[in-house]
Coordinates of C-alpha atoms in Angstrom, one line a residue:
Chain A
M268 CA 94.7 61.6 90.1
A269 CA 94.5 62.9 93.6
R270 CA 98.3 63.2 93.8
S271 CA 98.5 65.2 90.5
R272 CA 95.8 67.5 91.8
R273 CA 97.7 68.1 95.0
R274 CA 100.9 68.7 93.0
E275 CA 98.9 71.3 90.9
A276 CA 97.7 73.0 94.0
V277 CA 101.2 73.2 95.4
A278 CA 102.5 74.6 92.1
L279 CA 99.8 77.3 92.1
V280 CA 100.4 78.3 95.7
M281 CA 104.2 78.3 95.5
P282 CA 104.8 81.7 93.9
S283 CA 102.9 83.3 96.9
L284 CA 104.4 81.0 99.5
V285 CA 108.1 81.7 98.7
P286 CA 108.0 85.5 99.2
I287 CA 105.7 85.1 102.3
L288 CA 108.1 82.7 103.8
V289 CA 111.2 84.7 103.0
L290 CA 109.9 88.2 103.7
S291 CA 107.2 87.7 106.2
V292 CA 107.4 84.4 108.2
A293 CA 111.2 84.2 108.4
P294 CA 111.5 87.9 109.6
L295 CA 108.9 87.2 112.2
V296 CA 110.7 84.2 113.6
I297 CA 114.0 86.0 113.5
G298 CA 112.4 89.0 115.1
I299 CA 111.2 86.9 118.0
A300 CA 114.6 85.3 118.3
L301 CA 116.4 88.7 118.2
A302 CA 114.4 89.7 121.3
F303 CA 116.6 87.3 123.3
T304 CA 119.9 88.6 122.0
D305 CA 122.0 91.7 122.5
A306 CA 122.1 92.6 118.8
R307 CA 123.0 96.1 117.7
L308 CA 122.6 97.7 114.3
V309 CA 126.1 97.8 113.0
R310 CA 127.9 96.9 109.8
R311 CA 129.2 93.6 110.9
P312 CA 126.7 92.1 113.3
D313 CA 128.1 90.2 116.2
Y314 CA 125.7 89.3 119.0
D315 CA 125.1 86.8 121.8
F316 CA 122.2 85.1 123.4
A317 CA 121.0 87.3 126.2
G318 CA 118.2 85.3 127.7
L319 CA 115.6 87.4 129.3
E320 CA 117.9 90.3 129.9
N321 CA 116.1 92.6 127.4
F322 CA 112.8 92.0 129.1
L323 CA 114.2 92.5 132.6
D324 CA 115.7 95.8 131.4
L325 CA 112.3 96.8 129.8
A326 CA 110.7 96.4 133.2
D327 CA 112.8 99.3 134.4
N328 CA 112.4 101.4 131.3
A329 CA 109.8 104.0 132.4
L330 CA 109.9 105.7 129.0
F331 CA 108.7 102.5 127.3
W332 CA 105.8 102.1 129.7
D333 CA 105.0 105.8 129.2
S334 CA 104.8 105.2 125.5
L335 CA 102.7 102.1 125.9
R336 CA 100.3 104.1 128.1
I337 CA 100.2 106.9 125.5
G338 CA 99.7 104.4 122.7
L339 CA 96.8 102.8 124.4
T340 CA 95.3 106.2 125.1
W341 CA 95.7 107.1 121.5
T342 CA 94.4 103.8 120.2
V343 CA 91.3 103.6 122.4
S344 CA 90.3 107.2 121.9
V345 CA 90.7 107.1 118.2
T346 CA 88.9 103.8 117.9
V347 CA 86.0 104.8 120.1
L348 CA 85.6 108.3 118.6
Q349 CA 85.8 106.8 115.1
L350 CA 83.0 104.4 115.9
A351 CA 80.8 107.1 117.5
A352 CA 81.3 109.6 114.8
A353 CA 80.9 107.1 112.0
M354 CA 77.7 105.7 113.6
G355 CA 76.2 109.2 113.6
L356 CA 77.1 109.8 110.0
A357 CA 75.9 106.4 108.9
L358 CA 72.6 106.8 110.6
L359 CA 72.2 110.3 109.0
L360 CA 73.0 108.9 105.5
N361 CA 70.7 106.0 106.0
S362 CA 67.7 108.2 106.8
G363 CA 67.2 109.1 103.2
M364 CA 68.7 112.6 103.1
R365 CA 70.0 114.4 100.1
L366 CA 73.7 115.0 99.5
Q367 CA 74.4 111.3 100.1
G368 CA 76.5 110.9 97.0
L369 CA 78.7 113.9 97.8
T370 CA 79.0 112.9 101.4
R371 CA 80.1 109.4 100.4
V372 CA 82.7 110.5 98.0
L373 CA 84.0 113.1 100.5
A374 CA 83.9 110.5 103.2
L375 CA 86.3 108.2 101.4
V376 CA 88.9 110.8 100.5
P377 CA 90.6 111.0 103.9
W378 CA 91.1 107.3 104.0
A379 CA 92.6 107.2 100.5
M380 CA 95.1 110.0 100.9
P381 CA 98.7 109.3 101.7
P382 CA 99.1 109.6 105.5
V383 CA 102.0 112.0 104.9
V384 CA 99.7 114.3 103.0
V385 CA 97.1 114.1 105.7
A386 CA 99.7 115.0 108.3
I387 CA 101.0 118.0 106.3
M388 CA 97.5 119.2 105.8
W389 CA 96.7 119.1 109.5
Q390 CA 99.9 120.7 110.4
M391 CA 98.8 123.7 108.4
I392 CA 95.4 123.7 110.1
Y393 CA 96.9 123.5 113.6
S394 CA 99.6 126.1 112.8
A395 CA 99.9 128.5 115.8
N396 CA 100.1 131.8 113.9
S397 CA 98.8 131.2 110.4
G398 CA 96.4 128.4 110.9
P399 CA 92.7 128.6 110.3
L400 CA 91.8 126.9 113.6
N401 CA 93.3 129.6 115.7
A402 CA 91.9 132.3 113.4
L403 CA 88.4 130.8 113.8
L404 CA 88.7 130.7 117.6
G405 CA 90.1 134.2 117.6
S406 CA 87.2 135.5 115.6
L407 CA 84.9 133.9 118.1
G408 CA 86.6 135.9 120.9
L409 CA 88.4 132.8 122.3
P410 CA 92.1 132.6 122.8
G411 CA 93.5 132.0 119.3
D412 CA 97.2 131.5 120.0
T413 CA 97.4 127.8 121.0
N414 CA 100.3 125.9 119.6
W415 CA 98.2 122.8 119.1
L416 CA 100.9 120.3 118.2
G417 CA 103.6 121.9 120.3
D418 CA 101.8 122.3 123.6
F419 CA 102.1 119.5 126.2
S420 CA 98.4 119.4 127.0
T421 CA 96.9 119.7 123.5
A422 CA 99.3 117.6 121.4
L423 CA 97.8 114.2 122.0
P424 CA 94.2 115.3 121.6
A425 CA 95.1 117.2 118.4
V426 CA 96.8 114.0 117.0
V427 CA 93.8 111.9 118.0
L428 CA 91.4 114.2 116.1
V429 CA 93.5 113.6 112.9
G430 CA 93.3 109.9 113.5
V431 CA 89.5 110.1 113.8
W432 CA 89.4 112.2 110.6
V433 CA 91.4 109.6 108.7
G434 CA 89.7 106.4 110.0
M435 CA 86.1 107.5 110.4
P436 CA 85.1 107.4 106.7
Q437 CA 85.8 103.7 106.1
T438 CA 84.0 102.8 109.3
T439 CA 81.0 104.9 108.2
V440 CA 80.9 103.1 104.8
T441 CA 81.0 99.7 106.5
L442 CA 78.4 100.6 109.0
L443 CA 76.2 102.0 106.3
A444 CA 76.4 98.8 104.4
G445 CA 75.4 97.0 107.5
L446 CA 72.5 99.3 108.2
Q447 CA 71.1 98.7 104.8
Q448 CA 70.9 95.0 105.6
V449 CA 68.6 95.6 108.6
P450 CA 65.1 94.6 107.4
P451 CA 62.9 97.7 107.3
E452 CA 60.0 95.7 108.6
L453 CA 61.7 95.5 112.0
H454 CA 61.8 99.3 112.2
E455 CA 58.2 99.6 111.0
A456 CA 57.0 97.0 113.6
A457 CA 58.9 98.9 116.3
A458 CA 57.5 102.2 115.1
V459 CA 53.9 100.8 115.2
D460 CA 54.6 99.6 118.7
G461 CA 55.3 103.3 119.5
A462 CA 59.0 103.0 119.9
R463 CA 60.9 106.3 119.6
A464 CA 64.1 106.8 117.6
W465 CA 66.5 106.1 120.5
R466 CA 64.5 103.0 121.5
R467 CA 64.4 101.8 117.9
F468 CA 68.2 102.2 117.7
T469 CA 68.8 100.2 120.9
A470 CA 66.2 97.5 120.2
V471 CA 66.6 97.0 116.5
T472 CA 69.5 98.7 114.8
W473 CA 72.3 98.1 117.4
P474 CA 71.7 94.4 117.8
S475 CA 71.7 93.8 114.1
L476 CA 75.0 95.8 113.8
R477 CA 76.8 94.0 116.6
P478 CA 78.8 91.5 114.5
I479 CA 79.9 94.3 112.2
V480 CA 80.8 96.6 115.0
A481 CA 82.8 93.9 116.7
S482 CA 84.9 93.1 113.6
I483 CA 85.5 96.7 112.5
T484 CA 86.3 97.8 116.1
S485 CA 88.9 95.0 116.3
L486 CA 90.4 95.9 113.0
N487 CA 90.5 99.6 113.7
F488 CA 92.1 98.9 117.1
I489 CA 94.9 97.0 115.4
W490 CA 95.4 99.5 112.6
N491 CA 95.4 102.5 115.0
F492 CA 97.8 100.8 117.4
N493 CA 100.2 100.0 114.6
S494 CA 99.8 103.3 112.8
F495 CA 103.1 105.1 112.4
A496 CA 103.2 107.7 109.6
L497 CA 100.6 110.0 110.9
V498 CA 102.1 110.6 114.4
Y499 CA 105.6 110.5 113.1
V500 CA 105.0 113.2 110.5
L501 CA 102.7 115.3 112.8
T502 CA 104.9 115.5 115.9
E503 CA 107.7 113.0 115.7
G504 CA 106.6 111.9 119.2
G505 CA 106.9 115.4 120.7
P506 CA 106.5 117.7 122.5
G507 CA 108.5 116.1 125.3
G508 CA 107.4 112.6 124.3
R509 CA 103.7 113.5 124.8
T510 CA 102.7 111.7 121.6
M511 CA 105.4 109.0 121.6
V512 CA 103.3 106.0 120.6
P513 CA 105.0 102.6 121.0
V514 CA 105.6 101.9 117.3
L515 CA 107.5 105.2 117.1
F516 CA 109.4 104.4 120.2
V517 CA 110.5 101.0 118.9
Y518 CA 111.5 102.6 115.6
L519 CA 113.7 105.1 117.3
E520 CA 115.2 102.4 119.6
A521 CA 116.1 100.3 116.5
F522 CA 117.2 102.8 113.9
K523 CA 118.4 105.8 116.0
N524 CA 119.8 104.1 119.1
R525 CA 120.7 101.0 117.0
E526 CA 119.6 98.6 119.8
I527 CA 118.0 95.9 117.8
G528 CA 117.7 93.3 120.6
T529 CA 116.0 95.7 122.9
A530 CA 113.7 97.0 120.1
A531 CA 112.7 93.4 119.2
A532 CA 111.9 92.7 122.8
M533 CA 109.7 95.8 122.9
G534 CA 108.0 94.7 119.7
L535 CA 107.2 91.4 121.2
V536 CA 105.7 93.0 124.3
L537 CA 103.6 95.1 122.0
V538 CA 102.3 92.0 120.2
I539 CA 101.4 90.4 123.5
V540 CA 99.6 93.6 124.7
I541 CA 97.6 93.9 121.5
V542 CA 96.6 90.2 121.4
A543 CA 95.6 90.4 125.1
V544 CA 93.4 93.5 124.6
L545 CA 91.7 92.0 121.6
A546 CA 91.1 88.6 123.3
L547 CA 89.5 90.4 126.2
Y548 CA 87.4 92.5 123.9
L549 CA 86.3 89.6 121.7
R550 CA 85.5 87.5 124.8
S551 CA 83.2 90.1 126.2
Q552 CA 81.5 90.4 122.8
F553 CA 81.1 86.6 122.7
R554 CA 79.7 86.5 126.3
H555 CA 77.3 89.3 125.5
D556 CA 76.0 87.4 122.4
T557 CA 75.5 84.1 124.3
E558 CA 73.7 85.9 127.1
R559 CA 71.2 87.2 124.6
G560 CA 70.6 83.6 123.4
R561 CA 72.3 83.7 120.1
Chain B
M125 CA 58.1 118.1 116.8
R126 CA 58.5 116.0 113.7
S127 CA 59.3 119.1 111.6
L128 CA 62.3 119.9 113.7
V129 CA 63.9 116.5 113.1
R130 CA 64.9 117.1 109.4
P131 CA 66.5 120.5 110.0
A132 CA 68.5 119.1 112.9
Q133 CA 69.6 116.2 110.7
Y134 CA 70.8 118.6 108.0
L135 CA 72.6 120.7 110.6
A136 CA 74.4 117.6 111.8
L137 CA 75.2 116.6 108.2
A138 CA 76.6 120.1 107.6
V139 CA 78.9 119.7 110.6
Y140 CA 80.2 116.4 109.2
L141 CA 80.7 117.9 105.8
V142 CA 82.7 120.8 107.2
F143 CA 84.8 118.4 109.4
L144 CA 85.6 116.1 106.5
G145 CA 85.9 118.7 103.7
F146 CA 87.4 121.8 105.3
P147 CA 91.0 120.4 105.7
L148 CA 90.9 119.4 102.0
V149 CA 89.7 122.8 100.9
W150 CA 92.4 124.4 103.1
L151 CA 95.2 122.3 101.6
V152 CA 94.1 123.1 98.0
S153 CA 93.6 126.7 98.8
A154 CA 97.1 126.9 100.5
S155 CA 98.6 125.4 97.4
V156 CA 97.5 128.4 95.3
K157 CA 98.3 131.2 97.8
S158 CA 101.3 133.4 97.6
S159 CA 103.9 133.0 100.4
G160 CA 103.1 136.5 101.6
E161 CA 99.4 135.5 102.1
L162 CA 100.3 132.2 103.7
N163 CA 102.4 133.8 106.4
S164 CA 100.1 136.7 107.0
L165 CA 98.1 136.8 110.2
S166 CA 94.8 137.5 108.4
V167 CA 93.6 134.1 107.5
S168 CA 91.1 133.6 104.6
L169 CA 89.6 130.5 103.1
L170 CA 90.0 131.5 99.5
P171 CA 93.2 133.0 98.1
Q172 CA 93.2 136.7 97.4
E173 CA 94.9 136.0 94.1
W174 CA 95.5 132.6 92.5
H175 CA 99.1 131.8 92.4
W176 CA 100.0 128.7 90.4
D177 CA 103.7 129.2 90.8
N178 CA 103.7 126.9 93.8
Y179 CA 103.1 123.9 91.5
A180 CA 105.8 125.0 89.2
Q181 CA 108.2 125.5 92.1
A182 CA 107.3 122.1 93.7
L183 CA 108.0 120.4 90.4
E184 CA 111.1 122.4 89.7
R185 CA 113.4 122.4 92.7
Q186 CA 112.3 119.9 95.2
G187 CA 113.1 116.5 93.8
I188 CA 109.4 115.8 93.5
V189 CA 109.5 114.6 89.9
R190 CA 112.3 112.1 90.7
S191 CA 110.6 110.7 93.7
A192 CA 107.2 110.6 92.0
F193 CA 108.8 108.5 89.3
N194 CA 110.3 106.2 92.0
S195 CA 106.9 105.9 93.6
L196 CA 105.3 105.1 90.3
V197 CA 107.9 102.4 89.4
V198 CA 107.6 100.7 92.8
A199 CA 103.8 100.9 92.8
L200 CA 103.4 99.5 89.3
L201 CA 106.0 96.8 89.7
S202 CA 104.8 95.6 93.1
T203 CA 101.2 95.7 91.9
A204 CA 102.0 93.6 88.8
L205 CA 103.9 91.1 91.0
V206 CA 101.1 90.9 93.6
I207 CA 98.5 90.1 91.0
V208 CA 100.6 87.5 89.1
I209 CA 101.6 85.5 92.2
A210 CA 98.4 86.0 94.1
L211 CA 96.0 85.0 91.3
P212 CA 96.9 81.2 91.2
A213 CA 97.1 81.0 95.0
S214 CA 93.8 82.7 95.5
Y215 CA 92.2 80.1 93.2
V216 CA 93.5 77.3 95.4
L217 CA 92.4 79.2 98.5
A218 CA 88.9 79.6 97.2
R219 CA 88.4 76.1 95.8
V220 CA 90.2 73.9 98.3
K221 CA 88.1 73.1 101.3
G222 CA 89.2 72.0 104.8
K223 CA 92.4 72.5 106.7
V224 CA 94.4 74.1 104.0
R225 CA 91.9 76.8 103.5
M226 CA 91.5 77.3 107.2
A227 CA 95.3 77.7 107.6
G228 CA 95.4 80.2 104.7
V229 CA 92.6 82.3 106.0
A230 CA 94.0 82.2 109.5
W231 CA 97.4 83.4 108.2
I232 CA 95.8 86.2 106.3
L233 CA 94.0 87.5 109.4
V234 CA 97.1 87.0 111.7
S235 CA 99.3 88.9 109.2
Q236 CA 97.1 91.9 109.7
V237 CA 97.6 91.8 113.5
F238 CA 101.4 91.8 113.7
P239 CA 103.0 95.1 114.3
V240 CA 105.2 95.9 111.3
V241 CA 107.7 97.2 113.8
L242 CA 108.6 93.7 114.9
I243 CA 109.1 92.5 111.4
I244 CA 110.9 95.5 110.1
L245 CA 114.1 94.8 112.1
P246 CA 114.9 91.3 110.8
L247 CA 113.5 92.3 107.4
F248 CA 116.0 95.1 107.3
L249 CA 118.8 92.6 108.2
V250 CA 117.6 90.1 105.6
L251 CA 117.5 92.8 102.9
R252 CA 120.9 94.1 103.9
T253 CA 122.3 90.6 103.5
L254 CA 120.8 90.5 100.0
R255 CA 122.2 94.1 99.4
L256 CA 118.7 95.3 98.8
T257 CA 118.4 98.1 101.4
D258 CA 118.4 101.5 99.9
S259 CA 117.1 100.0 96.7
L260 CA 113.9 100.3 94.8
V261 CA 114.0 96.6 94.1
G262 CA 114.1 95.8 97.8
L263 CA 111.2 98.2 98.5
T264 CA 109.2 96.7 95.7
L265 CA 109.7 93.2 97.1
V266 CA 108.6 94.4 100.6
H267 CA 105.5 96.2 99.3
M268 CA 104.6 93.1 97.3
T269 CA 104.8 90.9 100.3
Y270 CA 102.8 93.2 102.5
M271 CA 100.1 93.6 100.0
L272 CA 99.8 89.9 99.4
P273 CA 97.4 89.0 102.3
F274 CA 94.8 91.5 101.3
A275 CA 95.1 90.8 97.6
L276 CA 94.7 87.1 98.3
W277 CA 91.7 87.8 100.4
M278 CA 90.0 90.0 97.8
L279 CA 90.8 87.7 94.9
Q280 CA 89.7 84.5 96.5
G281 CA 86.3 86.2 97.1
Y282 CA 86.0 86.9 93.4
V283 CA 87.1 83.3 92.6
A284 CA 84.4 81.9 94.9
A285 CA 81.8 83.8 92.9
V286 CA 82.7 81.9 89.7
P287 CA 80.4 78.9 89.5
V288 CA 82.3 75.6 89.6
E289 CA 80.0 74.2 86.9
L290 CA 81.7 76.4 84.4
E291 CA 85.0 74.8 85.1
E292 CA 83.5 71.3 85.1
A293 CA 82.0 72.0 81.6
G294 CA 85.5 73.0 80.4
A295 CA 87.1 69.9 81.9
V296 CA 84.5 67.6 80.2
D297 CA 85.5 69.1 76.9
G298 CA 88.9 67.7 77.6
A299 CA 90.8 70.9 78.6
G300 CA 93.5 70.5 81.3
R301 CA 93.3 72.4 84.5
L302 CA 95.6 75.2 83.4
T303 CA 93.7 75.7 80.2
V304 CA 90.5 75.9 82.1
L305 CA 92.0 78.5 84.4
R306 CA 93.4 80.6 81.7
S307 CA 90.5 80.5 79.3
I308 CA 87.5 80.3 81.6
V309 CA 88.3 81.4 85.2
F310 CA 90.8 84.2 84.9
P311 CA 88.9 86.2 82.2
L312 CA 85.8 86.1 84.5
L313 CA 88.0 87.6 87.3
T314 CA 89.0 90.7 85.3
P315 CA 86.8 93.2 87.3
G316 CA 88.2 91.7 90.6
I317 CA 91.7 91.8 89.3
I318 CA 91.4 95.4 88.3
A319 CA 89.9 96.3 91.7
T320 CA 92.7 94.5 93.6
A321 CA 95.3 96.0 91.4
M322 CA 94.0 99.6 92.0
F323 CA 93.9 98.9 95.7
S324 CA 97.5 97.5 95.7
F325 CA 98.8 100.5 93.7
V326 CA 97.3 103.0 96.1
S327 CA 98.7 101.1 99.1
S328 CA 102.2 101.1 97.6
W329 CA 101.9 104.8 96.5
N330 CA 100.9 105.9 100.0
E331 CA 103.3 103.7 101.9
F332 CA 105.6 105.4 104.3
F333 CA 107.1 103.2 107.0
F334 CA 109.1 100.7 104.9
A335 CA 110.3 103.4 102.6
L336 CA 111.5 105.5 105.5
V337 CA 113.5 102.6 107.0
L338 CA 114.8 101.1 103.8
L339 CA 115.7 104.1 101.6
Q340 CA 118.7 106.2 102.5
S341 CA 119.8 108.1 99.4
P342 CA 117.6 111.1 98.4
E343 CA 117.7 109.9 94.7
N344 CA 115.9 106.7 95.9
Y345 CA 113.2 108.5 98.0
T346 CA 109.6 107.8 97.2
L347 CA 107.1 110.7 97.1
P348 CA 105.9 110.4 100.8
I349 CA 109.5 110.4 102.1
T350 CA 110.4 113.5 100.0
L351 CA 107.4 115.3 101.2
K352 CA 108.3 114.5 104.8
M353 CA 111.9 115.7 104.2
F354 CA 110.5 119.1 103.1
I355 CA 109.1 119.6 106.6
G356 CA 112.0 118.5 108.7
G357 CA 115.3 120.0 108.3
E358 CA 116.4 123.4 107.2
G359 CA 114.7 126.3 108.7
K360 CA 111.6 127.8 107.3
V361 CA 109.4 125.7 105.1
A362 CA 108.0 127.1 101.8
L363 CA 104.4 126.3 102.6
G364 CA 103.0 126.9 99.2
P365 CA 105.2 124.5 97.3
L366 CA 104.8 122.0 100.1
A367 CA 101.0 122.2 99.8
A368 CA 101.2 121.9 96.0
G369 CA 103.4 118.8 96.3
A370 CA 101.0 117.3 98.8
V371 CA 98.0 117.9 96.5
L372 CA 99.9 116.2 93.6
A373 CA 100.8 113.2 95.8
A374 CA 97.2 112.7 96.8
I375 CA 95.6 112.9 93.3
P376 CA 96.3 109.3 92.1
S377 CA 95.0 107.8 95.3
I378 CA 91.9 109.8 95.3
V379 CA 91.1 109.1 91.7
F380 CA 91.6 105.4 92.1
F381 CA 89.5 105.3 95.3
S382 CA 86.6 107.1 93.9
L383 CA 86.6 104.6 91.0
L384 CA 86.8 101.7 93.5
R385 CA 84.3 103.0 96.0
R386 CA 81.5 100.4 95.5
K387 CA 83.8 97.4 95.1
L388 CA 85.7 98.2 98.2
T389 CA 82.6 98.5 100.3
S390 CA 81.2 95.2 99.2
G391 CA 84.6 93.5 99.5
L392 CA 85.2 94.7 103.0
M393 CA 81.7 93.9 103.9
A394 CA 82.1 90.3 102.8
G395 CA 85.2 90.2 104.9
A396 CA 83.4 91.7 107.9
V397 CA 80.3 89.6 107.9
K398 CA 81.3 86.2 106.6
R399 CA 82.1 83.8 109.4

């Protein structure tokens, strides 16, 4: 009986397992292996084991480290600003205002749109001579001729703003759902004790939201770090590499320079970085929770 | 003091609405402006005259119809495949306790962490060996595989909500496991299946990276790639048709997501809060 049940379970899982093994696990293993070879993207692949050579070369590759720095700047700024903006909107929506329905629908649209469409839309908005952003600034008497996506100093912030626009809605909706699980009695009790809005937020709302904030921040961090289409379509990494996030850098190394071994090594370094950052973040969260006696 | 709170809140809400909504309004507005108006220095929110030609032009000369059809085929096929293969597995994932479930859930989470960029290289080589690069079949298989973790996660949540007693009642009446699944469990999952399918469809319809790497011939391009190719390349872009094409590409996703809104929230919440 037990054996036939196990066989049944295996039969039910198999259709998922095969594509996962072939198109997900195997590539992952091969990808890690490739990092230790000198493979190039050519018609008839012929490559040798290269040991740690790729990694040693990477140590000297200033452009790669630049892109890692840009990528972390992009990821952290987008993730933090997403959370802050989403928290504000979620609190507003939770305070029983009108226009909730409209705001909620509107809030999910950015997240649903194809990233390419989002990028095209914002290119129009940032456009130096026919864009509404410059027109608005001009009409306010400010300098209205900035080439937002083409200027060294404004390109990265401009791209970050688009990232916030895209990811904020989903974060808002999740936070809102979390806010609605905070028992109103807690707020009432705090209000009776004379706590003002800010104090009620820090004493009641924030602690109850902590687990949700921890998990969406982690997920947003991963998604933002790995996001490709948005930056690729907006700037292609330019101007002068100022928005060259690492995923884009690796893509170019593999499919333009055709250096697969190097690209795989870079990818592996990225995985290590992302796991390390997440581990540090989650550990600090955990420590905070245990200190508070949870 | 109190009376100032509400107006301040509405002001803040208005700022959010403009931030979220203005880009959308601008895109739609650009899609019905004449090219003269689009390139003029005087910028206005609403078009001076409505100019539907952009849509006709986008549909006519830019390969949009072909690539929209490609996108549709890939999205429908990969969605159907995802549901068919994920459904049985999600049942096992939800019902089996212990190490197997732990391993499954761990894999689902880990699969979200890995940068696609590390997998895309060997995946490209694997597909090239199978002669499936630059093919919609290859892209379909890849989309299917990368939608699987999330589909499994969503579906197993819906399975867990089906009371085991219903299955036991069926088993007592002498039905085999597969009969019980087909006639009792799967029908109850219909709403969950629809939600998962809509989500998968949108993910595939919007997907950019794999399509960019895998597809080389313009006749195989999906809609996002074709739109991107409008911008790059030859000289001045026709902004109006580009905006029109972008609006058309966004419509299916937006329609599906507005239908899915509630389900997604509760589904993602379950994922976020459950420990």
